[in-house]
mmCIF file of N, CA and C in Angstrom:
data_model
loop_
_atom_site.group_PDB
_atom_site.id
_atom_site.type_symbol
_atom_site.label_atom_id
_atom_site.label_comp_id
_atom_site.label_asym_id
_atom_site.label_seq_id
_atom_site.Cartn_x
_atom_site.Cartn_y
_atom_site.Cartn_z
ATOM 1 N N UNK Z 1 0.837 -1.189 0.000
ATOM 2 C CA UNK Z 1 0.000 0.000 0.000
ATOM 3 C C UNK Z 1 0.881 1.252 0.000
ATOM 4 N N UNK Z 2 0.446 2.408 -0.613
ATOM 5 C CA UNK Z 2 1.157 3.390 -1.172
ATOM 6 C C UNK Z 2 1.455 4.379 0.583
ATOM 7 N N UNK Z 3 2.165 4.826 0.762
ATOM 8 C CA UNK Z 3 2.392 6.041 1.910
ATOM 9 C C UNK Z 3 3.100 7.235 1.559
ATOM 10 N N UNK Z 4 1.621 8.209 1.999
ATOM 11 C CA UNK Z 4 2.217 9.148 1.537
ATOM 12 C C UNK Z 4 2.312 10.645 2.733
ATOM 13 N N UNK Z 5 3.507 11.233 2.783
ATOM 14 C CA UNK Z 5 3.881 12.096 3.737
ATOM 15 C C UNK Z 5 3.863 13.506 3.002
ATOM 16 N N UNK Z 6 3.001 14.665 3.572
ATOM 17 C CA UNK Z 6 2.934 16.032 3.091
ATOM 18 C C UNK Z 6 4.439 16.626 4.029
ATOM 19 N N UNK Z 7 4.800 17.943 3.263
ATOM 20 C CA UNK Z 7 5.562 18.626 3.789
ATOM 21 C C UNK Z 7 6.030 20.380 3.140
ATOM 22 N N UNK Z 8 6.040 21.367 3.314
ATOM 23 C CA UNK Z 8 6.004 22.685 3.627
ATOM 24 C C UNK Z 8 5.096 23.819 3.463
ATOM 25 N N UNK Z 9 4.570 23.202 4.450
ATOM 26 C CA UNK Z 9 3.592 24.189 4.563
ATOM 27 C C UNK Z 9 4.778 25.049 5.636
ATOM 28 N N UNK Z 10 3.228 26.115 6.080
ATOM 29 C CA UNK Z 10 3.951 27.157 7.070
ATOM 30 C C UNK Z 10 3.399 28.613 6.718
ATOM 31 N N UNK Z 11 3.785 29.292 7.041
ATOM 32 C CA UNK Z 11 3.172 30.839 7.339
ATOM 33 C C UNK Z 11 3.762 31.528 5.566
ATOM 34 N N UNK Z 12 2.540 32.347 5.593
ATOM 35 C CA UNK Z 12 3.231 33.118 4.170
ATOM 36 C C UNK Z 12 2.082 34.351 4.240
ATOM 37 N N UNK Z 13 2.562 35.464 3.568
ATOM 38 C CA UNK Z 13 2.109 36.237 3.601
ATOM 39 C C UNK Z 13 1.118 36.418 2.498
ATOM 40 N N UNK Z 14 -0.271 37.213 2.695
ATOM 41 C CA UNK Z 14 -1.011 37.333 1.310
ATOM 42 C C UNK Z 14 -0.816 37.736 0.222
ATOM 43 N N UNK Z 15 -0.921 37.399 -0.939
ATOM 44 C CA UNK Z 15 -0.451 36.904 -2.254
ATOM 45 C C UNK Z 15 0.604 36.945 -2.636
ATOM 46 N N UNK Z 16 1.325 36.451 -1.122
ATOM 47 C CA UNK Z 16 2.894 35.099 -1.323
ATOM 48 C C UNK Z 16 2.312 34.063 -2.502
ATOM 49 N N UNK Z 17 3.329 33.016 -2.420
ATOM 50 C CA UNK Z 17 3.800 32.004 -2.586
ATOM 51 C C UNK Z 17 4.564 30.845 -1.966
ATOM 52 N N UNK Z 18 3.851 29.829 -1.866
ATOM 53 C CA UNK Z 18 4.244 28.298 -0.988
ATOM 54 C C UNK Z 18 4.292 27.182 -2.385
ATOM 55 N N UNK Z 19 5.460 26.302 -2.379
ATOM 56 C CA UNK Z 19 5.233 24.865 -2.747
ATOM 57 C C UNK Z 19 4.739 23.931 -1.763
ATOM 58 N N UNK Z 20 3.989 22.889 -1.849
ATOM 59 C CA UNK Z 20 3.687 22.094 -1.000
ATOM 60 C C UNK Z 20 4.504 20.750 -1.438
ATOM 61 N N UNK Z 21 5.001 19.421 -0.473
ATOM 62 C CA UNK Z 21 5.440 18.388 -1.429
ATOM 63 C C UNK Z 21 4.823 17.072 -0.690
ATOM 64 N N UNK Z 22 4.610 16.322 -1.355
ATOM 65 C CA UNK Z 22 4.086 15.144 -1.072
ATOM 66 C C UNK Z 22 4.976 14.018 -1.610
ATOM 67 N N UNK Z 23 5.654 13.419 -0.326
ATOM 68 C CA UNK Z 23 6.369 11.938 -1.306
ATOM 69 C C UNK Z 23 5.441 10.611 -0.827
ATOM 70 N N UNK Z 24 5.416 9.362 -1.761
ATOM 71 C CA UNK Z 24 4.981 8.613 -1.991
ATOM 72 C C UNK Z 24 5.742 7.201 -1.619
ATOM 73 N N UNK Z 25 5.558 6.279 -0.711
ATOM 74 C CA UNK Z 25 6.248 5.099 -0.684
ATOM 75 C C UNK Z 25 5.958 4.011 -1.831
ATOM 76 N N UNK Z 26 6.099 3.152 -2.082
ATOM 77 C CA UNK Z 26 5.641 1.635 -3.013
ATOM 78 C C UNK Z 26 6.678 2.394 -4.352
ATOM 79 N N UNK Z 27 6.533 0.829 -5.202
ATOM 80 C CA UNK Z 27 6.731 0.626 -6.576
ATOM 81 C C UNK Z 27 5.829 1.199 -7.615
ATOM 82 N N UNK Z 28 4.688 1.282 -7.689
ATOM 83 C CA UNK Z 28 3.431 1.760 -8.419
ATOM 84 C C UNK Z 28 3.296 2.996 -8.489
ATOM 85 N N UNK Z 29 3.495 4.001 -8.047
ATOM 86 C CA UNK Z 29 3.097 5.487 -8.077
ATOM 87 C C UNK Z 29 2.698 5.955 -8.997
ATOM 88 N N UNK Z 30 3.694 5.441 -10.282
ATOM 89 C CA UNK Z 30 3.150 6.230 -11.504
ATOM 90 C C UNK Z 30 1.675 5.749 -11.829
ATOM 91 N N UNK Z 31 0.985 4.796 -11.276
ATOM 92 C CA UNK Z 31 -0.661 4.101 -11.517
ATOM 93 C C UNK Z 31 -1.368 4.757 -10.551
ATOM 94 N N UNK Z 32 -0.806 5.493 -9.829
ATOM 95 C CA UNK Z 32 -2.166 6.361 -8.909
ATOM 96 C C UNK Z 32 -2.311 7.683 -9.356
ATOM 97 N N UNK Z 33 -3.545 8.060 -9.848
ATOM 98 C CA UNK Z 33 -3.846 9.358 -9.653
ATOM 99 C C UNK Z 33 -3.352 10.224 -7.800
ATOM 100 N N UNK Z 34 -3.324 11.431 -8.302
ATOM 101 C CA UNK Z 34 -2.561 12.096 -6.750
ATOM 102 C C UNK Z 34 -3.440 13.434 -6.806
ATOM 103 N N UNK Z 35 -3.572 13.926 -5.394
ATOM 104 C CA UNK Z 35 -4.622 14.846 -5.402
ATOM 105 C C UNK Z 35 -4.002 16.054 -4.191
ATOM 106 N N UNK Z 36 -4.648 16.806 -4.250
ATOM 107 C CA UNK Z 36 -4.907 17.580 -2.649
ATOM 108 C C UNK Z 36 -6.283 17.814 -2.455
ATOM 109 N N UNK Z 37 -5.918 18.031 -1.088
ATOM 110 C CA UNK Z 37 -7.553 18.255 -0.346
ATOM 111 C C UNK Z 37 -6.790 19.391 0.918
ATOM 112 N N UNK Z 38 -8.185 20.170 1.399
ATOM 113 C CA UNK Z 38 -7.724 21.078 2.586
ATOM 114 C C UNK Z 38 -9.075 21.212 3.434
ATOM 115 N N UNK Z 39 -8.827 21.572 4.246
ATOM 116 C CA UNK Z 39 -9.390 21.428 5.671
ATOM 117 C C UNK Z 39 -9.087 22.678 6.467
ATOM 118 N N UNK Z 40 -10.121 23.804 6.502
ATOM 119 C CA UNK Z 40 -9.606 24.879 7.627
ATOM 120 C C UNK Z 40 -10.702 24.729 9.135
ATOM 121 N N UNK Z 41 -10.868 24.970 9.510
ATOM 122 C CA UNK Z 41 -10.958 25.059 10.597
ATOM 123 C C UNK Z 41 -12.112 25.306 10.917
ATOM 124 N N UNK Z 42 -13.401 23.883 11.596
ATOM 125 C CA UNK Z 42 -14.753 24.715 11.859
ATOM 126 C C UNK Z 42 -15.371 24.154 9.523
ATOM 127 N N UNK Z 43 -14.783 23.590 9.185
ATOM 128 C CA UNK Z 43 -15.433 23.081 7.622
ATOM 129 C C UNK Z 43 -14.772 21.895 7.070
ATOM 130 N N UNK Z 44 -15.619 21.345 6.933
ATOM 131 C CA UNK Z 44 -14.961 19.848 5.845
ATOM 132 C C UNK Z 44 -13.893 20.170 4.941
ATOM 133 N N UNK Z 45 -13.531 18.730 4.798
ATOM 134 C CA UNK Z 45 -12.686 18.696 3.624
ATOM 135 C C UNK Z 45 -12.760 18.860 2.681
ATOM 136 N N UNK Z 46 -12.058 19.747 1.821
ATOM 137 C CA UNK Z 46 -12.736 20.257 0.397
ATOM 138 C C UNK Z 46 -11.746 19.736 -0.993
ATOM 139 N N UNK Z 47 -11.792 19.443 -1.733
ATOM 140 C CA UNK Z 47 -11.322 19.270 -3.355
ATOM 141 C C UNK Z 47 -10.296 20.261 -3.344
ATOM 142 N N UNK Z 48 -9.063 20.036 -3.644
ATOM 143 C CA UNK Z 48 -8.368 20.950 -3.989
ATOM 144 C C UNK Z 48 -8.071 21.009 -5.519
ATOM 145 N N UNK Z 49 -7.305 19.881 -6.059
ATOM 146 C CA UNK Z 49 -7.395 19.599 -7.036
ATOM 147 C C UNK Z 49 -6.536 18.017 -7.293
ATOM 148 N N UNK Z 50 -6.577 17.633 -8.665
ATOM 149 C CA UNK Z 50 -5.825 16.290 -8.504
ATOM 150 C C UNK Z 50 -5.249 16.177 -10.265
ATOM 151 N N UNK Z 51 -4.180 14.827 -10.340
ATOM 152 C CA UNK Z 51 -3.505 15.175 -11.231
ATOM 153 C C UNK Z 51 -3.644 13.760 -11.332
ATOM 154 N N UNK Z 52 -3.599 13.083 -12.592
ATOM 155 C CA UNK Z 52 -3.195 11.648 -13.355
ATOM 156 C C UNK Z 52 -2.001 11.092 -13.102
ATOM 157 N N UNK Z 53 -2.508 9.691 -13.261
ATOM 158 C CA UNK Z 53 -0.395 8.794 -13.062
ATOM 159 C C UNK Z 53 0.415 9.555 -14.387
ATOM 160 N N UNK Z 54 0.133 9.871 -15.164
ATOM 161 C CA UNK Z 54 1.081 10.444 -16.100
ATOM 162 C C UNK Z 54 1.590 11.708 -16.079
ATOM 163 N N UNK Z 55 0.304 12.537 -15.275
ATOM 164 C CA UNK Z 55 0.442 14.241 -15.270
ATOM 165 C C UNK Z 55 -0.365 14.488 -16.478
ATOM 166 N N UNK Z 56 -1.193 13.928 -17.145
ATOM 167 C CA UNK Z 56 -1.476 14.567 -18.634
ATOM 168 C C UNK Z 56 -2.889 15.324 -18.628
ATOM 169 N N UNK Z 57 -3.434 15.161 -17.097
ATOM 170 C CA UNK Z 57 -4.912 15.299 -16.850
ATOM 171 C C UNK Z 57 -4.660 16.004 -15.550
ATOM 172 N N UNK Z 58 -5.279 17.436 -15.459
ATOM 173 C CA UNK Z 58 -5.190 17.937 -14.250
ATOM 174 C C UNK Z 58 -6.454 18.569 -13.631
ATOM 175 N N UNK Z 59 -7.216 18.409 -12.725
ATOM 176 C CA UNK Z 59 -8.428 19.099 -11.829
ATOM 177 C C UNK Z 59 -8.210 20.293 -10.782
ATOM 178 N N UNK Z 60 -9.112 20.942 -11.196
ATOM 179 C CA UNK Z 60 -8.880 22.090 -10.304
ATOM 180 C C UNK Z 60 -10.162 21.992 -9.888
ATOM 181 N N UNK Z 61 -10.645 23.054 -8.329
ATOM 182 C CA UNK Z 61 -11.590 23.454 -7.802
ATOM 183 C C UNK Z 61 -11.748 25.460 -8.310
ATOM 184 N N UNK Z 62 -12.710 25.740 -8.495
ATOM 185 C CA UNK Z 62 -12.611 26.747 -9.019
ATOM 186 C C UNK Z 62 -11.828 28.163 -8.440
ATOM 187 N N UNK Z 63 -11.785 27.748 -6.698
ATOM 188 C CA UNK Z 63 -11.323 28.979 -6.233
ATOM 189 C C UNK Z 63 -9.950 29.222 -6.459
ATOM 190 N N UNK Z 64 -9.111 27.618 -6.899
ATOM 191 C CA UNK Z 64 -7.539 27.964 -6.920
ATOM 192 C C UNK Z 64 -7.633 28.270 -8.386
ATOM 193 N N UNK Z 65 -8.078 28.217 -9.819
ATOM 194 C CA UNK Z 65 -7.617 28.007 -11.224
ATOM 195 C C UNK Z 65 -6.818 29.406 -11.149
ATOM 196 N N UNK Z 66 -5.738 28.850 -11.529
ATOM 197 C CA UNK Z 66 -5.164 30.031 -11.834
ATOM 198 C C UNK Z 66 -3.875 30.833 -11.166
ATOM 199 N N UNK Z 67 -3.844 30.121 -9.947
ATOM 200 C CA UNK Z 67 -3.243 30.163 -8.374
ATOM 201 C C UNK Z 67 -2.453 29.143 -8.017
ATOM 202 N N UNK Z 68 -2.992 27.822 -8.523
ATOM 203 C CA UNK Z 68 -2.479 27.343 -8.184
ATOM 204 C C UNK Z 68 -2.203 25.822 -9.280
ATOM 205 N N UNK Z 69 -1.241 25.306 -8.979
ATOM 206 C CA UNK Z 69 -0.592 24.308 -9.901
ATOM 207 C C UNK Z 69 -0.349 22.561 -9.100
ATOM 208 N N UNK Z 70 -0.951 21.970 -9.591
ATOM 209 C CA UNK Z 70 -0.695 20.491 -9.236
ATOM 210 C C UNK Z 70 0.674 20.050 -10.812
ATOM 211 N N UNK Z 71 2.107 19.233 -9.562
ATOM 212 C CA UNK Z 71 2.588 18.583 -10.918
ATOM 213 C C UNK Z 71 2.831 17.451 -9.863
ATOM 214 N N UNK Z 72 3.792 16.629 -10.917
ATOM 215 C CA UNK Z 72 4.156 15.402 -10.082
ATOM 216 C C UNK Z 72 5.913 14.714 -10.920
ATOM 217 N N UNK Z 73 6.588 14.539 -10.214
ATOM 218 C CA UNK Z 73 7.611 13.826 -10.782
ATOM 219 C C UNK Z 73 8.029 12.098 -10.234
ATOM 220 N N UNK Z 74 7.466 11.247 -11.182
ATOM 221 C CA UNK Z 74 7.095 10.065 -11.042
ATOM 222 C C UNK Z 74 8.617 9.660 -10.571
ATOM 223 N N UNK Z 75 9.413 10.120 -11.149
ATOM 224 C CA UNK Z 75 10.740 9.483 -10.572
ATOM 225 C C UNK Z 75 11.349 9.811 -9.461
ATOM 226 N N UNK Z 76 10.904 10.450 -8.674
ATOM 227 C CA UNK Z 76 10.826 10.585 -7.203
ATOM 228 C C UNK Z 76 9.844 10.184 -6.323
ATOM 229 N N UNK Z 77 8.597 9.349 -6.778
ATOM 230 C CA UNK Z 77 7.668 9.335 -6.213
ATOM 231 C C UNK Z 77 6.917 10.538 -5.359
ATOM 232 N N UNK Z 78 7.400 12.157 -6.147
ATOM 233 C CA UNK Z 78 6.602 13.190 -5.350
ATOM 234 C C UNK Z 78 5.631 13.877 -6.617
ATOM 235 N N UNK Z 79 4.222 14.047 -5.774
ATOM 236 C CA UNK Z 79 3.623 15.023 -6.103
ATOM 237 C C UNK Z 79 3.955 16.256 -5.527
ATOM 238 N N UNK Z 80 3.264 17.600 -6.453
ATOM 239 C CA UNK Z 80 3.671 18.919 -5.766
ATOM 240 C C UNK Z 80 2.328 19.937 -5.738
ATOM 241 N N UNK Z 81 2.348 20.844 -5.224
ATOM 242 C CA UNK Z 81 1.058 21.696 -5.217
ATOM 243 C C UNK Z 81 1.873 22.929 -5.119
ATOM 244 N N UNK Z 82 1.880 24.077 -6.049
ATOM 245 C CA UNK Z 82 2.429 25.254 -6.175
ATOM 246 C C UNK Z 82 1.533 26.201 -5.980
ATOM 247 N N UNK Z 83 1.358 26.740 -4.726
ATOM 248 C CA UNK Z 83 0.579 27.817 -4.876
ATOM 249 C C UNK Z 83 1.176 29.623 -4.485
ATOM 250 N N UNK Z 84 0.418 30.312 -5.379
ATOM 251 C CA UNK Z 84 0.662 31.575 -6.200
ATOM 252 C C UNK Z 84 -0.730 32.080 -5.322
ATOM 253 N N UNK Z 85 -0.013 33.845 -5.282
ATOM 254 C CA UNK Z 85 -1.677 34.895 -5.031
ATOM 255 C C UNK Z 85 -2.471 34.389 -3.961
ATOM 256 N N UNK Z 86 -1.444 33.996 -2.820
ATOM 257 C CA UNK Z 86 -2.375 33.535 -1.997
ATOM 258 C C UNK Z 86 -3.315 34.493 -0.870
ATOM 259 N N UNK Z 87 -4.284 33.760 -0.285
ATOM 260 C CA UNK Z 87 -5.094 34.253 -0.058
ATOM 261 C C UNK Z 87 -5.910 34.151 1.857
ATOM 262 N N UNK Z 88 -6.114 34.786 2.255
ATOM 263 C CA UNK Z 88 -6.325 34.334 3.512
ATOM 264 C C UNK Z 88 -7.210 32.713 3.675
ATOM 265 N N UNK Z 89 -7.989 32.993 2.580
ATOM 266 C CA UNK Z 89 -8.895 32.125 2.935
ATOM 267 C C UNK Z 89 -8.373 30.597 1.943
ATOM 268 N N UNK Z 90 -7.231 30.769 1.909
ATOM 269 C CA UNK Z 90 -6.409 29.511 1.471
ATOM 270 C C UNK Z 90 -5.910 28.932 2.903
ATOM 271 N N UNK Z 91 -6.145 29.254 3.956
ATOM 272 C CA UNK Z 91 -5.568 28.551 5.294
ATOM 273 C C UNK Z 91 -6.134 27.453 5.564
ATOM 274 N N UNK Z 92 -5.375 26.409 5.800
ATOM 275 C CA UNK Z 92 -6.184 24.996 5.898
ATOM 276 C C UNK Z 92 -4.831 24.304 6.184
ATOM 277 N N UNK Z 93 -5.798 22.881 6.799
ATOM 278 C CA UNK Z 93 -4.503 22.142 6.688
ATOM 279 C C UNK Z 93 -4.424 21.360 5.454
ATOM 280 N N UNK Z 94 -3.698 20.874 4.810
ATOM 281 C CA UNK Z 94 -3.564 20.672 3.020
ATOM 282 C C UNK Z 94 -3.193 19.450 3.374
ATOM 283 N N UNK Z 95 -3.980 18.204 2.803
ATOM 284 C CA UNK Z 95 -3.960 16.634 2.829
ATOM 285 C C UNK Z 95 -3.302 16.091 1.504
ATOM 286 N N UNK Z 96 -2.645 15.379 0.900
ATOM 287 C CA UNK Z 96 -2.053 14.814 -0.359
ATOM 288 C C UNK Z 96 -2.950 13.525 -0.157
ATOM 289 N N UNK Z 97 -3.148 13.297 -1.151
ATOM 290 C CA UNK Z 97 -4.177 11.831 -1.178
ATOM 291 C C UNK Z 97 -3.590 11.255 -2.757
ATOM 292 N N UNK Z 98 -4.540 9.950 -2.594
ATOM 293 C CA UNK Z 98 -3.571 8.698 -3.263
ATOM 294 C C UNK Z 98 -5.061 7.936 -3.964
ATOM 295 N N UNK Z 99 -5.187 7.837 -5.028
ATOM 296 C CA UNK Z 99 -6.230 6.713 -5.481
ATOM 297 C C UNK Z 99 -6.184 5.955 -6.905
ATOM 298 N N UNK Z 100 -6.806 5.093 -7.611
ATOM 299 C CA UNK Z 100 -6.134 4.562 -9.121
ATOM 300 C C UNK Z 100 -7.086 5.020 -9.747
ATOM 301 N N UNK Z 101 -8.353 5.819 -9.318
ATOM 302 C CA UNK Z 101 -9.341 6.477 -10.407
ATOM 303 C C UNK Z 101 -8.904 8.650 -10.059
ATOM 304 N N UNK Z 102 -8.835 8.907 -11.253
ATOM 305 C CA UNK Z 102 -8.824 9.971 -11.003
ATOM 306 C C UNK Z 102 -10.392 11.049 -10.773
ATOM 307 N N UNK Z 103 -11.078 10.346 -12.110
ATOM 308 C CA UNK Z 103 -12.439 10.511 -11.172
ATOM 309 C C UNK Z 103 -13.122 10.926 -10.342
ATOM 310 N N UNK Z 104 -12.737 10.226 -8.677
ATOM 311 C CA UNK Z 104 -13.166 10.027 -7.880
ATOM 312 C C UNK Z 104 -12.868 11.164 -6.684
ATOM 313 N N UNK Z 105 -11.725 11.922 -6.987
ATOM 314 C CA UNK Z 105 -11.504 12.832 -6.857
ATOM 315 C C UNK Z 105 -12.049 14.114 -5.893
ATOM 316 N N UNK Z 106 -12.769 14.802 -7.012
ATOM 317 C CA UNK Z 106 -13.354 15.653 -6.462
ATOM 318 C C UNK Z 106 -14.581 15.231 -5.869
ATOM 319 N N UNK Z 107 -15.040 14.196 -5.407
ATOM 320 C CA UNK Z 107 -16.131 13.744 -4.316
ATOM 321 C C UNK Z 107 -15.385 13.440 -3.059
ATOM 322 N N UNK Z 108 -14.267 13.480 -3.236
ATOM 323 C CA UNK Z 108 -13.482 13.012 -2.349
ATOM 324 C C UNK Z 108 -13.248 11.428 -1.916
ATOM 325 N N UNK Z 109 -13.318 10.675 -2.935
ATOM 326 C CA UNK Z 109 -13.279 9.247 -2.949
ATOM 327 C C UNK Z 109 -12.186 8.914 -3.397
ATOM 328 N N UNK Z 110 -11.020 8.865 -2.115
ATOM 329 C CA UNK Z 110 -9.731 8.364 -2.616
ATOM 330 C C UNK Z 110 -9.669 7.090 -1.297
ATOM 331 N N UNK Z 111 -8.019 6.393 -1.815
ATOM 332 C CA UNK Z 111 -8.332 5.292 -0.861
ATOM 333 C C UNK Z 111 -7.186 5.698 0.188
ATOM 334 N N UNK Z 112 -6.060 6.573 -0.332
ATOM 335 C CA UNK Z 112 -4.963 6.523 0.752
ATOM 336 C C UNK Z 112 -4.916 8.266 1.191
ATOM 337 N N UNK Z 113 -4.095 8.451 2.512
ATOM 338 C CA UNK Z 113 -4.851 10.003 3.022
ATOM 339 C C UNK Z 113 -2.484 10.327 3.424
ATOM 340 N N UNK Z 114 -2.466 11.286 3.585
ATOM 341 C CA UNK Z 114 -1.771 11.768 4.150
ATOM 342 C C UNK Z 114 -2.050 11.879 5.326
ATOM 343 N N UNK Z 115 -1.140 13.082 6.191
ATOM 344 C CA UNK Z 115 -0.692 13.171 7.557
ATOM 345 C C UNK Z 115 -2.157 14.737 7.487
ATOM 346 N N UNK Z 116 -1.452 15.188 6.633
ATOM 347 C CA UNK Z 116 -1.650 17.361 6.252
ATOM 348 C C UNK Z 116 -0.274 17.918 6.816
ATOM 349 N N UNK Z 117 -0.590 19.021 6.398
ATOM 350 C CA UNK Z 117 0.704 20.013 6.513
ATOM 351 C C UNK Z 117 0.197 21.386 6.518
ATOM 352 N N UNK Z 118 -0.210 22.697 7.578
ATOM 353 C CA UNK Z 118 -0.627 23.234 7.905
ATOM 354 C C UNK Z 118 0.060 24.600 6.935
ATOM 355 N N UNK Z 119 -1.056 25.312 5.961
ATOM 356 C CA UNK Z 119 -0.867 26.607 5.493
ATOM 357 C C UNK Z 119 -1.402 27.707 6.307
ATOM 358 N N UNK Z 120 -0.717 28.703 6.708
ATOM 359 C CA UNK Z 120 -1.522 29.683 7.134
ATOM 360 C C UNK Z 120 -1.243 30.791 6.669
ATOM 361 N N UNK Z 121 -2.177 31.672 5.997
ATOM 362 C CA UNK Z 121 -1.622 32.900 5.122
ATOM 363 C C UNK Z 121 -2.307 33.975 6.126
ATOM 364 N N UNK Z 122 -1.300 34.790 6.342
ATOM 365 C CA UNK Z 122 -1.390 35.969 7.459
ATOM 366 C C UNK Z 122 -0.410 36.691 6.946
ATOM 367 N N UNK Z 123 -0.458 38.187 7.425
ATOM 368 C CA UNK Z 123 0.115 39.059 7.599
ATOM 369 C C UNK Z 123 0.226 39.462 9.117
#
């Protein structure tokens, strides 16, 4: 089974810029679709966006298009989440998730979860 660990989040100022990184344990990676999800505080988990085993297919939620960037480099087993123009109400804790349908996605129907890794955009 795939394991996967988020890492840099942290404080940034409004319409900074944060990479987020997600590495991946197992042999298979390149066969899972890879996603984010976020979580602030007091609201469910929401769709962030998600990306294909190849990278050739990418989902966004409407509030990041534009802001923000899902890639992935299969030969490290990391996905990445680049986010641009950020925004207060981008604070959440940011989950990397793991599933073999990409699909499933934005309902939030994946099978493997991360730890999160806490964004907080303040001044």
């Amino acid at each position: 089974q795939v394991h996967l660990v988020e890492s840099g989040g942290g404080l940034v100022q409004p319409g900074g810029s944060l990479r987020l990184s997600c590495a991946a344990s197992g042999r298979t990676f390149s066969t899972y679709a890879m996603g984010w999800f976020r979580q602030a505080p007091g609201k469910e988990r929401e769709f962030v966006c998600a990306i294909s085993g190849s990278g050739a297919i990418k989902y966004y939620t409407d509030s990041v298009k534009g802001r923000f960037t899902i890639s992935r480099d299969n030969a490290k087993n990391t996905v990445y989440l680049q986010m641009s123009s950020l925004k207060a109400e981008d604070t959440a804790v940011y989950y990397c998730a793991a599933d073999k349908a990409l699909a499933g996605f934005p309902k939030r129907n994946v099978e493997v979860w991360g730890q999160g890794t806490l964004v907080t955009v303040s001044s």
